Coordinates of C-alpha atoms and ligand atoms in Angstrom, one line a residue:
Chain A
M762 CA 35.9 -5.7 5.3
A763 CA 38.0 -5.9 8.6
K764 CA 36.3 -3.8 10.6
A765 CA 33.3 -5.7 12.3
L766 CA 30.3 -3.6 10.9
K767 CA 27.8 -1.8 14.3
C768 CA 24.5 -1.7 14.6
N769 CA 23.4 2.1 13.2
L770 CA 20.9 1.9 16.1
C771 CA 23.6 1.1 18.7
D772 CA 27.0 -0.2 19.7
N773 CA 26.2 -3.6 19.5
H774 CA 28.1 -6.1 16.5
A775 CA 25.4 -5.7 12.9
T776 CA 24.3 -8.9 11.6
V777 CA 21.8 -7.8 9.6
H778 CA 22.1 -5.9 6.9
L779 CA 20.1 -3.8 4.8
T780 CA 19.7 -2.6 1.6
Q781 CA 16.6 -0.4 0.3
I782 CA 16.4 1.6 -2.9
L783 CA 14.2 4.2 -2.2
N784 CA 14.4 7.8 -4.6
N785 CA 16.7 5.8 -7.3
K786 CA 19.0 6.1 -4.4
I787 CA 21.0 2.8 -2.7
H788 CA 20.4 2.6 1.3
K789 CA 22.7 0.6 3.6
V790 CA 21.2 -0.2 7.3
D791 CA 22.9 -2.3 9.8
L792 CA 21.3 -3.8 12.6
C793 CA 22.1 -5.8 15.5
E794 CA 19.9 -8.8 16.2
S795 CA 17.4 -6.9 19.2
C796 CA 17.2 -4.3 17.3
A797 CA 16.4 -5.7 13.5
Q798 CA 13.8 -8.0 16.2
Q799 CA 12.6 -4.5 17.6
K800 CA 11.9 -2.8 14.4
G801 CA 9.8 -5.7 13.0
V802 CA 13.0 -5.9 10.6
T803 CA 12.1 -9.2 9.9
D804 CA 8.8 -9.0 9.2
P805 CA 8.5 -10.3 6.1
N806 CA 6.0 -8.0 5.8
G807 CA 7.9 -5.3 5.2
F808 CA 9.1 -2.7 7.5
S809 CA 10.1 1.6 7.0
L810 CA 13.4 2.0 6.0
A811 CA 12.9 5.4 6.2
D812 CA 12.0 5.9 9.5
L813 CA 15.4 4.1 10.5
L814 CA 17.2 6.0 8.3
I815 CA 16.4 9.3 10.4
K816 CA 17.9 7.2 13.3
S817 CA 21.6 6.1 11.7
T818 CA 22.0 9.7 9.5
G819 CA 20.2 11.9 11.8
G820 CA 22.6 14.6 12.8
E821 CA 25.7 12.4 12.6
E822 CA 27.6 14.0 9.5
A823 CA 30.7 15.4 10.7
G824 CA 30.6 18.7 12.8
A825 CA 27.7 19.1 13.4
D826 CA 27.3 20.6 17.2
Q827 CA 24.6 18.1 19.1
A828 CA 24.5 20.6 21.9
L829 CA 22.4 23.2 19.1
K830 CA 19.2 24.6 20.6
C831 CA 16.3 25.4 19.0
P832 CA 15.5 28.9 20.7
T833 CA 11.4 28.7 20.4
C834 CA 11.2 25.0 22.3
G835 CA 14.7 23.8 24.1
Y836 CA 14.9 20.6 21.7
T837 CA 18.4 20.1 20.7
R838 CA 19.8 18.2 18.1
R839 CA 20.6 15.0 19.7
N840 CA 17.4 14.9 21.3
F841 CA 16.5 14.7 17.8
S842 CA 19.7 12.6 16.3
K843 CA 18.2 10.1 19.0
S844 CA 14.4 10.2 18.9
G845 CA 13.9 10.8 14.9
R846 CA 11.5 14.0 16.0
L847 CA 11.3 17.3 16.3
G848 CA 10.2 19.3 19.3
C849 CA 8.7 22.5 17.4
P850 CA 7.8 23.7 14.5
D851 CA 10.8 26.3 14.3
C852 CA 12.7 23.5 14.4
Y853 CA 13.0 22.3 11.1
D854 CA 14.5 26.1 10.4
Y855 CA 17.3 25.6 13.5
F856 CA 18.3 21.9 12.4
K857 CA 16.9 23.1 9.0
D858 CA 21.4 21.6 7.1
T859 CA 20.3 18.2 9.1
I860 CA 16.8 17.9 8.1
D861 CA 17.3 18.7 4.4
S862 CA 20.0 16.1 3.8
I863 CA 17.6 13.7 5.9
L864 CA 15.0 15.0 2.9
A865 CA 16.8 14.5 0.0
N866 CA 17.3 10.9 1.2
M867 CA 13.5 10.0 2.2
H868 CA 11.0 12.5 -0.8
K869 CA 10.4 12.5 -3.8
G870 CA 11.4 15.3 -3.9
T871 CA 12.3 19.1 -1.1
T872 CA 9.9 21.3 -2.0
H873 CA 6.1 21.0 -1.1
C874 CA 3.9 21.1 -4.2
G875 CA 0.5 19.6 -2.4
K876 CA -2.3 21.8 -0.2
V877 CA -1.7 25.1 0.7
P878 CA -3.8 26.0 3.4
V879 CA -6.7 29.0 2.7
N880 CA -4.2 30.8 5.5
A881 CA -1.1 30.6 3.9
R882 CA -2.5 30.8 0.1
A883 CA -4.2 34.3 1.1
H884 CA 0.1 35.4 2.3
I885 CA 1.5 33.9 -0.2
S886 CA -0.5 36.2 -3.2
L887 CA -0.5 39.3 -1.0
R888 CA 3.7 38.1 -1.0
E889 CA 3.8 38.0 -4.6
E890 CA 1.6 41.1 -5.3
V891 CA 4.2 42.9 -2.8
S892 CA 6.6 42.2 -5.0
R893 CA 4.8 42.5 -8.2
L894 CA 4.2 46.1 -7.4
E895 CA 7.5 46.7 -5.8
E896 CA 9.2 46.2 -9.0
E897 CA 6.0 48.3 -10.9
L898 CA 7.3 51.1 -8.7
K899 CA 10.7 51.1 -9.7
K900 CA 9.4 51.0 -13.7
A901 CA 7.3 54.0 -12.3
V902 CA 10.8 56.0 -11.3
D903 CA 12.9 55.1 -13.5
A904 CA 10.5 56.5 -16.3
E905 CA 10.1 59.3 -14.1
R906 CA 6.7 59.0 -13.9
Y907 CA 5.7 60.4 -10.5
E908 CA 2.3 59.9 -10.2
D909 CA 2.3 56.5 -11.2
A910 CA 4.9 56.1 -8.6
A911 CA 2.8 57.6 -6.0
Q912 CA 0.3 55.5 -6.3
Y913 CA 2.3 51.9 -6.5
R914 CA 3.1 53.4 -3.4
D915 CA 0.1 53.7 -1.2
R916 CA -0.7 50.4 -2.4
I917 CA 2.3 48.6 -1.6
Q918 CA 1.7 49.8 1.9
E919 CA -2.3 48.9 1.9
V920 CA -0.9 45.3 0.6
R921 CA 1.5 44.9 3.0
K922 CA -0.7 46.8 6.0
A923 CA -3.3 43.6 4.6
R924 CA -0.7 40.5 5.1
D925 CA 0.5 41.7 8.2
Q926 CA -3.8 41.8 9.5
N927 CA -3.2 38.5 7.8
E928 CA 0.2 36.8 9.8
Chain B
M78 CA -18.5 0.7 29.8
I79 CA -17.8 4.2 27.7
I80 CA -17.1 3.2 24.2
K81 CA -20.6 0.9 24.7
P82 CA -22.8 3.4 22.2
L83 CA -19.4 3.7 19.6
L84 CA -20.3 -0.6 19.7
D85 CA -24.3 -0.8 19.2
S86 CA -24.1 1.3 16.1
K87 CA -23.8 0.4 12.6
A88 CA -20.2 1.3 11.6
E89 CA -18.2 2.3 8.1
L90 CA -15.8 -0.9 8.0
T91 CA -18.2 -3.5 9.4
H92 CA -21.1 -2.9 7.6
G93 CA -19.9 -0.8 4.7
N94 CA -20.9 -4.0 2.7
V95 CA -18.9 -2.7 -0.8
T96 CA -18.6 -5.9 -3.3
K97 CA -17.2 -4.4 -6.2
C98 CA -13.6 -4.4 -5.7
P99 CA -13.4 -7.9 -3.5
V100 CA -9.9 -7.6 -3.3
V101 CA -9.7 -4.3 -1.6
L102 CA -11.4 -4.4 1.9
S103 CA -11.1 -0.7 2.6
T104 CA -9.7 2.7 1.1
R105 CA -8.0 5.2 3.8
I106 CA -6.0 8.2 4.1
R107 CA -4.8 9.9 7.2
L108 CA -3.1 13.2 7.3
A109 CA -1.1 14.3 9.8
R110 CA -1.6 18.3 10.8
N111 CA 0.5 19.9 14.2
L112 CA -1.7 23.7 14.9
A113 CA 0.9 26.5 14.7
A114 CA 2.9 27.9 17.7
H115 CA 2.5 25.5 20.0
L116 CA 5.4 22.6 20.6
F117 CA 4.7 19.0 19.1
P118 CA 3.1 17.0 21.2
G119 CA 6.1 14.5 22.1
W120 CA 7.7 17.3 23.7
A121 CA 4.8 19.3 24.9
A122 CA 3.8 19.6 28.7
E123 CA 1.2 17.9 30.0
S124 CA -0.5 20.9 30.5
E125 CA -0.1 22.4 26.8
R126 CA -1.5 19.3 25.0
S127 CA -4.3 18.9 27.8
E128 CA -4.7 22.6 26.2
I129 CA -4.3 21.5 23.1
L130 CA -6.5 18.7 23.5
A131 CA -10.1 20.7 25.7
N132 CA -9.5 22.8 22.1
C133 CA -9.3 20.8 20.2
F134 CA -12.1 19.2 21.4
A135 CA -14.1 21.6 21.3
S136 CA -13.2 23.5 17.6
I137 CA -13.8 19.8 15.6
G138 CA -16.9 18.3 17.4
S139 CA -18.5 21.4 15.5
V140 CA -17.2 20.1 11.9
T141 CA -19.5 19.4 9.7
G142 CA -18.6 16.0 9.4
M143 CA -17.9 15.1 12.8
K144 CA -21.0 16.4 14.7
R145 CA -23.3 13.9 16.6
G146 CA -19.9 11.9 16.7
Y147 CA -18.1 10.1 20.0
K148 CA -15.2 12.1 21.8
F149 CA -12.9 9.8 24.1
K150 CA -10.0 10.7 26.4
I151 CA -7.6 7.9 25.9
E152 CA -7.3 8.4 30.0
E153 CA -10.4 7.7 30.7
L154 CA -10.1 4.8 28.8
D155 CA -9.4 0.8 30.5
D156 CA -6.8 -0.9 28.5
L157 CA -10.0 -3.0 27.3
Q158 CA -12.0 -0.1 25.9
R159 CA -8.5 1.2 24.3
K160 CA -7.9 -2.0 22.4
I161 CA -11.1 -2.6 21.2
L162 CA -10.6 1.1 19.0
Y163 CA -6.9 0.0 18.0
E164 CA -8.8 -3.1 16.5
R165 CA -11.1 -1.4 15.0
H166 CA -8.6 1.8 13.0
L167 CA -9.9 4.2 15.1
I168 CA -6.9 5.0 16.9
S169 CA -3.3 3.8 16.3
R170 CA -1.6 1.4 19.0
E171 CA 0.9 4.7 19.4
L172 CA -2.6 6.1 21.2
M173 CA -3.0 3.1 22.4
S174 CA -0.2 3.4 24.7
S175 CA -0.4 7.4 25.4
N176 CA -0.8 8.7 28.5
N177 CA -2.9 12.0 29.6
G178 CA -4.4 14.6 27.2
A179 CA -4.0 12.1 24.6
G180 CA -7.6 11.6 22.4
T181 CA -10.2 10.7 19.5
L182 CA -13.0 12.4 17.7
V183 CA -14.5 9.8 15.8
S184 CA -18.0 10.3 13.4
K185 CA -20.9 8.6 13.7
D186 CA -20.6 6.4 10.7
Q187 CA -17.2 5.6 12.1
S188 CA -15.6 6.4 8.8
C189 CA -13.6 9.6 9.8
V190 CA -11.9 9.8 12.6
V191 CA -9.2 13.0 14.5
M192 CA -6.6 12.0 16.7
V193 CA -5.7 14.6 19.3
N194 CA -1.7 14.3 20.3
E195 CA -0.9 11.0 19.0
E196 CA 2.9 11.9 17.4
D197 CA 1.6 15.2 15.7
H198 CA -1.6 17.1 16.8
L199 CA -3.8 16.3 15.1
R200 CA -4.1 12.8 12.5
I201 CA -7.3 13.0 10.7
Q202 CA -8.2 9.7 9.1
V203 CA -11.0 8.7 6.6
L204 CA -11.8 5.0 5.7
R205 CA -14.2 3.5 3.5
S206 CA -14.5 0.2 2.4
G207 CA -13.7 -0.7 -1.1
F208 CA -10.7 1.2 -3.5
H209 CA -12.5 4.7 -3.1
F210 CA -9.3 7.0 -2.5
K211 CA -11.6 10.3 -4.9
R212 CA -14.2 9.7 -2.4
V213 CA -12.1 9.6 0.2
W214 CA -9.9 12.2 -1.0
R215 CA -13.0 14.3 -1.5
T216 CA -14.2 14.2 2.1
I217 CA -10.9 14.3 3.9
D218 CA -9.7 17.7 1.8
R219 CA -13.1 19.0 3.4
I220 CA -12.5 18.2 6.8
D221 CA -9.3 18.9 6.7
S222 CA -9.9 22.7 5.6
A223 CA -12.3 23.5 7.6
I224 CA -10.6 22.2 10.6
E225 CA -7.9 24.6 9.3
E226 CA -10.5 27.9 10.0
R227 CA -10.3 26.7 13.1
L228 CA -7.6 25.7 14.1
P229 CA -4.0 27.4 12.1
Y230 CA -1.3 24.9 11.4
A231 CA 2.0 24.9 10.9
F232 CA 3.2 25.3 7.2
S233 CA 5.8 26.6 6.0
E234 CA 5.6 27.5 2.4
E235 CA 8.6 25.7 1.3
L236 CA 8.2 22.1 4.1
G237 CA 4.3 22.3 3.4
Y238 CA 2.7 20.7 6.3
L239 CA 5.0 20.1 9.3
T240 CA 5.3 17.4 11.5
A241 CA 6.7 15.5 14.5
C242 CA 9.1 13.3 12.3
P243 CA 10.3 14.6 8.5
T244 CA 9.9 11.4 7.6
N245 CA 6.2 13.3 7.0
V246 CA 6.1 16.2 6.0
G247 CA 4.9 17.9 3.2
T248 CA 1.5 16.7 2.4
G249 CA 1.8 14.7 5.4
M250 CA -0.3 12.1 3.9
R251 CA -0.3 8.4 4.2
A252 CA -3.3 7.2 2.1
S253 CA -2.9 3.3 2.5
A254 CA -5.4 0.3 1.6
M255 CA -6.1 -2.4 3.0
M256 CA -5.5 -6.3 0.5
H257 CA -6.7 -9.1 0.5
L258 CA -4.2 -11.3 -1.1
P259 CA -5.1 -15.3 -0.5
G260 CA -4.4 -16.3 -4.0
L261 CA -0.6 -14.6 -3.6
V262 CA 0.0 -15.7 -0.1
I263 CA -0.8 -19.2 -1.2
S264 CA 0.7 -19.1 -3.9
N265 CA 4.2 -17.6 -3.0
Q266 CA 4.3 -14.8 -4.1
M267 CA 4.5 -12.0 -1.9
E268 CA 7.8 -11.7 -0.9
K269 CA 8.3 -10.9 -4.5
V270 CA 5.1 -8.7 -4.2
I271 CA 6.6 -6.8 -1.6
R272 CA 10.1 -6.1 -3.0
A273 CA 8.9 -4.7 -6.0
V274 CA 6.8 -2.2 -4.9
N275 CA 8.9 -1.3 -2.1
Q276 CA 11.4 -0.4 -4.7
L277 CA 8.8 2.3 -6.0
G278 CA 8.7 4.3 -2.7
I279 CA 5.7 2.3 -1.5
V280 CA 4.8 0.0 2.4
V281 CA 3.5 -3.4 2.7
R282 CA 2.9 -4.6 6.1
G283 CA 0.4 -7.4 7.6
L284 CA -2.3 -6.4 9.6
F285 CA -2.9 -9.2 12.1
G286 CA 0.4 -10.0 13.8
E287 CA 3.9 -10.5 12.6
G288 CA 4.5 -12.4 10.2
S289 CA 2.8 -13.7 6.2
D290 CA 1.2 -16.7 9.0
A291 CA -1.2 -14.3 10.9
S292 CA -2.2 -12.0 8.3
G293 CA -5.7 -13.7 7.5
S294 CA -3.2 -12.7 3.8
I295 CA -4.5 -9.6 4.5
F296 CA -1.8 -6.4 4.1
Q297 CA -2.0 -2.9 4.5
I298 CA 0.0 -0.9 1.2
S299 CA 0.5 2.5 1.4
N300 CA 2.6 5.4 0.2
Q301 CA 6.1 6.2 2.7
M302 CA 6.9 9.3 0.4
T303 CA 5.2 12.2 1.3
L304 CA 7.2 15.9 -0.7
G305 CA 8.1 16.2 -3.7
E306 CA 4.6 15.7 -4.8
T307 CA 1.0 16.6 -4.6
E308 CA -1.2 14.3 -3.1
Q309 CA -3.3 13.5 -6.5
Q310 CA 0.1 12.2 -7.5
I311 CA 0.7 9.7 -4.5
I312 CA -2.3 8.7 -4.7
K313 CA -2.1 8.3 -8.3
R314 CA 1.1 6.6 -8.0
L315 CA -0.2 4.6 -5.6
S316 CA -3.4 3.6 -6.9
S317 CA -2.0 2.4 -10.5
V318 CA 0.0 0.1 -7.8
L319 CA -2.6 -1.3 -6.0
E320 CA -4.3 -2.0 -9.5
S321 CA -1.2 -3.7 -10.5
I322 CA -1.3 -5.8 -7.8
I323 CA -5.5 -6.8 -8.0
E324 CA -4.1 -8.1 -11.2
Q325 CA -1.4 -9.8 -10.1
E326 CA -3.9 -11.8 -7.1
N327 CA -6.5 -12.7 -9.7
N328 CA -4.2 -14.2 -12.3
A329 CA -3.1 -16.0 -8.9
R330 CA -6.5 -17.1 -8.3
G331 CA -6.0 -17.8 -11.8
R332 CA -3.7 -20.1 -11.5
L333 CA -4.7 -21.7 -8.8
L334 CA -8.3 -23.2 -10.1
E335 CA -6.9 -24.4 -12.8
A336 CA -4.0 -25.3 -11.5
E337 CA -4.5 -26.4 -8.3
R338 CA -8.5 -27.3 -8.6
T339 CA -9.3 -30.1 -6.0
K340 CA -6.8 -28.5 -3.3
L341 CA -8.4 -25.1 -3.4
F342 CA -11.5 -26.4 -2.8
D343 CA -9.9 -28.7 -0.3
K344 CA -9.0 -26.0 1.8
I345 CA -11.5 -24.2 1.7
A346 CA -14.1 -26.8 2.8
R347 CA -12.3 -27.2 5.7
A348 CA -11.8 -23.9 6.7
Y349 CA -15.9 -24.0 7.1
G350 CA -15.9 -27.2 8.1
I351 CA -13.2 -26.0 11.5
L352 CA -15.5 -23.1 11.4
R353 CA -18.5 -24.8 12.3
S354 CA -16.9 -27.1 14.9
S355 CA -14.4 -26.5 16.5
H356 CA -14.3 -25.7 20.3
V357 CA -11.2 -24.1 21.3
M358 CA -9.4 -21.0 18.2
S359 CA -6.9 -18.9 18.7
S360 CA -7.3 -15.2 16.6
A361 CA -4.3 -16.2 14.6
E362 CA -6.6 -19.5 13.5
A363 CA -9.3 -17.6 13.2
M364 CA -8.2 -15.0 10.8
N365 CA -6.5 -17.4 8.5
L366 CA -9.7 -19.2 8.3
L367 CA -12.1 -16.7 7.2
S368 CA -9.3 -15.1 5.1
L369 CA -10.3 -18.6 3.1
I370 CA -13.7 -18.5 2.9
R371 CA -13.4 -14.6 2.1
L372 CA -11.9 -16.3 -1.5
G373 CA -14.3 -19.3 -1.6
L374 CA -16.9 -15.8 -1.9
D375 CA -15.2 -13.7 -3.7
I376 CA -15.4 -17.5 -6.1
K377 CA -18.7 -17.9 -5.9
L378 CA -18.9 -20.9 -3.5
F379 CA -20.8 -19.1 -0.9
E380 CA -23.7 -16.8 -1.8
E381 CA -22.6 -12.9 -2.0
E382 CA -24.9 -11.6 0.9
N383 CA -22.6 -13.1 3.4
R384 CA -19.7 -10.7 3.3
E385 CA -21.0 -8.4 5.0
I386 CA -21.5 -10.7 8.3
L387 CA -17.3 -12.2 7.3
D388 CA -16.0 -8.7 7.1
R389 CA -17.4 -8.5 10.4
L390 CA -15.8 -11.7 11.7
L391 CA -12.5 -10.2 11.0
I392 CA -13.0 -7.1 13.2
E393 CA -15.1 -9.1 15.9
S394 CA -12.6 -12.3 16.5
Q395 CA -9.7 -10.2 17.3
P396 CA -9.0 -10.3 21.5
G397 CA -10.3 -7.2 22.6
H398 CA -13.8 -8.1 21.2
I399 CA -14.0 -11.2 22.3
Q400 CA -12.9 -9.9 25.7
Y401 CA -15.5 -7.5 25.1
S402 CA -18.5 -10.1 24.7
A403 CA -16.8 -12.3 27.4
K404 CA -18.4 -9.2 29.8
H405 CA -15.3 -10.2 32.4
L406 CA -11.8 -10.3 32.5
A407 CA -11.2 -14.3 29.7
D408 CA -7.3 -15.1 30.0
S409 CA -6.3 -15.9 26.4
E410 CA -7.4 -19.9 26.7
E411 CA -11.1 -18.8 28.1
R412 CA -10.8 -16.2 24.5
D413 CA -10.1 -19.1 22.3
V414 CA -12.9 -21.0 23.7
L415 CA -15.3 -18.6 22.9
R416 CA -14.3 -17.1 20.0
A417 CA -14.6 -20.4 18.9
A418 CA -18.0 -20.9 20.1
Y419 CA -19.0 -17.1 18.6
L420 CA -18.3 -18.2 15.2
R421 CA -20.0 -21.7 15.2
T422 CA -22.9 -19.4 15.9
E423 CA -22.0 -17.7 13.3
F424 CA -21.1 -19.7 11.0
E425 CA -24.2 -22.2 11.1
K426 CA -26.4 -18.9 9.5
I427 CA -24.0 -19.8 6.4
Q428 CA -24.3 -22.5 3.8
E429 CA -22.5 -25.3 3.4
P430 CA -19.7 -24.3 0.0
D431 CA -21.8 -25.1 -3.1
F432 CA -18.8 -27.2 -5.8
G433 CA -21.7 -27.5 -8.3
D434 CA -21.1 -26.7 -11.4
I435 CA -17.8 -24.6 -10.9
Ligands
LIG1047 ZN1 21.5 -3.1 17.7
LIG1048 ZN1 11.8 23.7 18.7

């Protein structure tokens, strides 16, 4: 390679080149001596590449607007690519594109399948109940079973109300 | 000293004394959680952080398991007290250097900790001596659910528990085991093991200081990925890696006992000699020597009843704890003298290694 590689964390000349296989994907990170030291990369006991990955890929894809701001907390995409941390829970929505690509690189999957808090569980099951009832309602209307349809409509309103109280 | 009552009482880490699996010192799970509708601690103003801290202290203090425990605001602790809490795994490195509005709740037996306004609003941690992921998960799951009843969490159906850093999102769970691996270190196999488990998404860190020299052959081994798997799947995968490491460690010890028996006995006998009679000792040297004695205990050169003393000394030989026992500001040279004296006294209680019928 003719061009000297730059450190992923600062602009110095990179002398430490690392490869780690995560999720069957090969990740390469290039660092200068001092960043490598600082990150504990030279520590033979191992280090966390994931942390480095965020900083080297965070928000730097072509065309990403660095000034994009989370309307809830005022955090910018530039803040994120610099620190690797987010400002508030809503940042996950506003920087979705950037975060999704990082998550796909870093984790086993991109969807949560673990524990769900009781509050959220109730909310999820109510939402599922509404969509089930809506389907029944449509079927009833299609079959001109208007009495049933009216009952479904009432039930949907009840569940919606319960869901809103739950929020 | 604010943390004195904590230091004077028995703790899981120093008095747990579990012998079933000597290779695994302790099992730990931590969950990263954030409160809904609040900025993450790193971006929140100090007033918001303080409000969250007060709120969490009030709500979490009443959770079963955390009642009658300890609450410390970091700003009220001096550097020494912070260091001691860090050495006992009751606060993290990040919390140790934290500014106003951060704190920690510690259960009576010091096995459950909730750090407030670390990188995330809450870092819930449960630690047990020995190899006990199922029990630890049951405990932390219960505490987490009880906290959630009082303080609604930031949660998304798609991404799970939302954390300040995307490396923790999803389950927010880091499960880890502290392992004592002198066999693999002495026979130079540790690097190979680290490389192999890294490829499975498992991370290995030395516990004490940098490099394998200062580590006392103690390593923390944990999962890296938090999203896309259930907590049970993560624990299962990590456990199977740990079991294979235990097997490799036992094999390495077996080979050492066969091929380098005399050399190994010599190392352990010398370690005992130095611990009983030295007058200056750094914490790195202490860790390495204590680690060898622990290995000696595993292969029955010492009485099993000494294990508790040994696991306690691994904690108490660290700089903050030695400093505390000095009762004044000792520099590192004086600490090394104090440490040697302390270990000399403690080792009077431990009988010479018995190489008799092995
Ligand atoms: Zn650099
Ligand atoms: Zn935000």
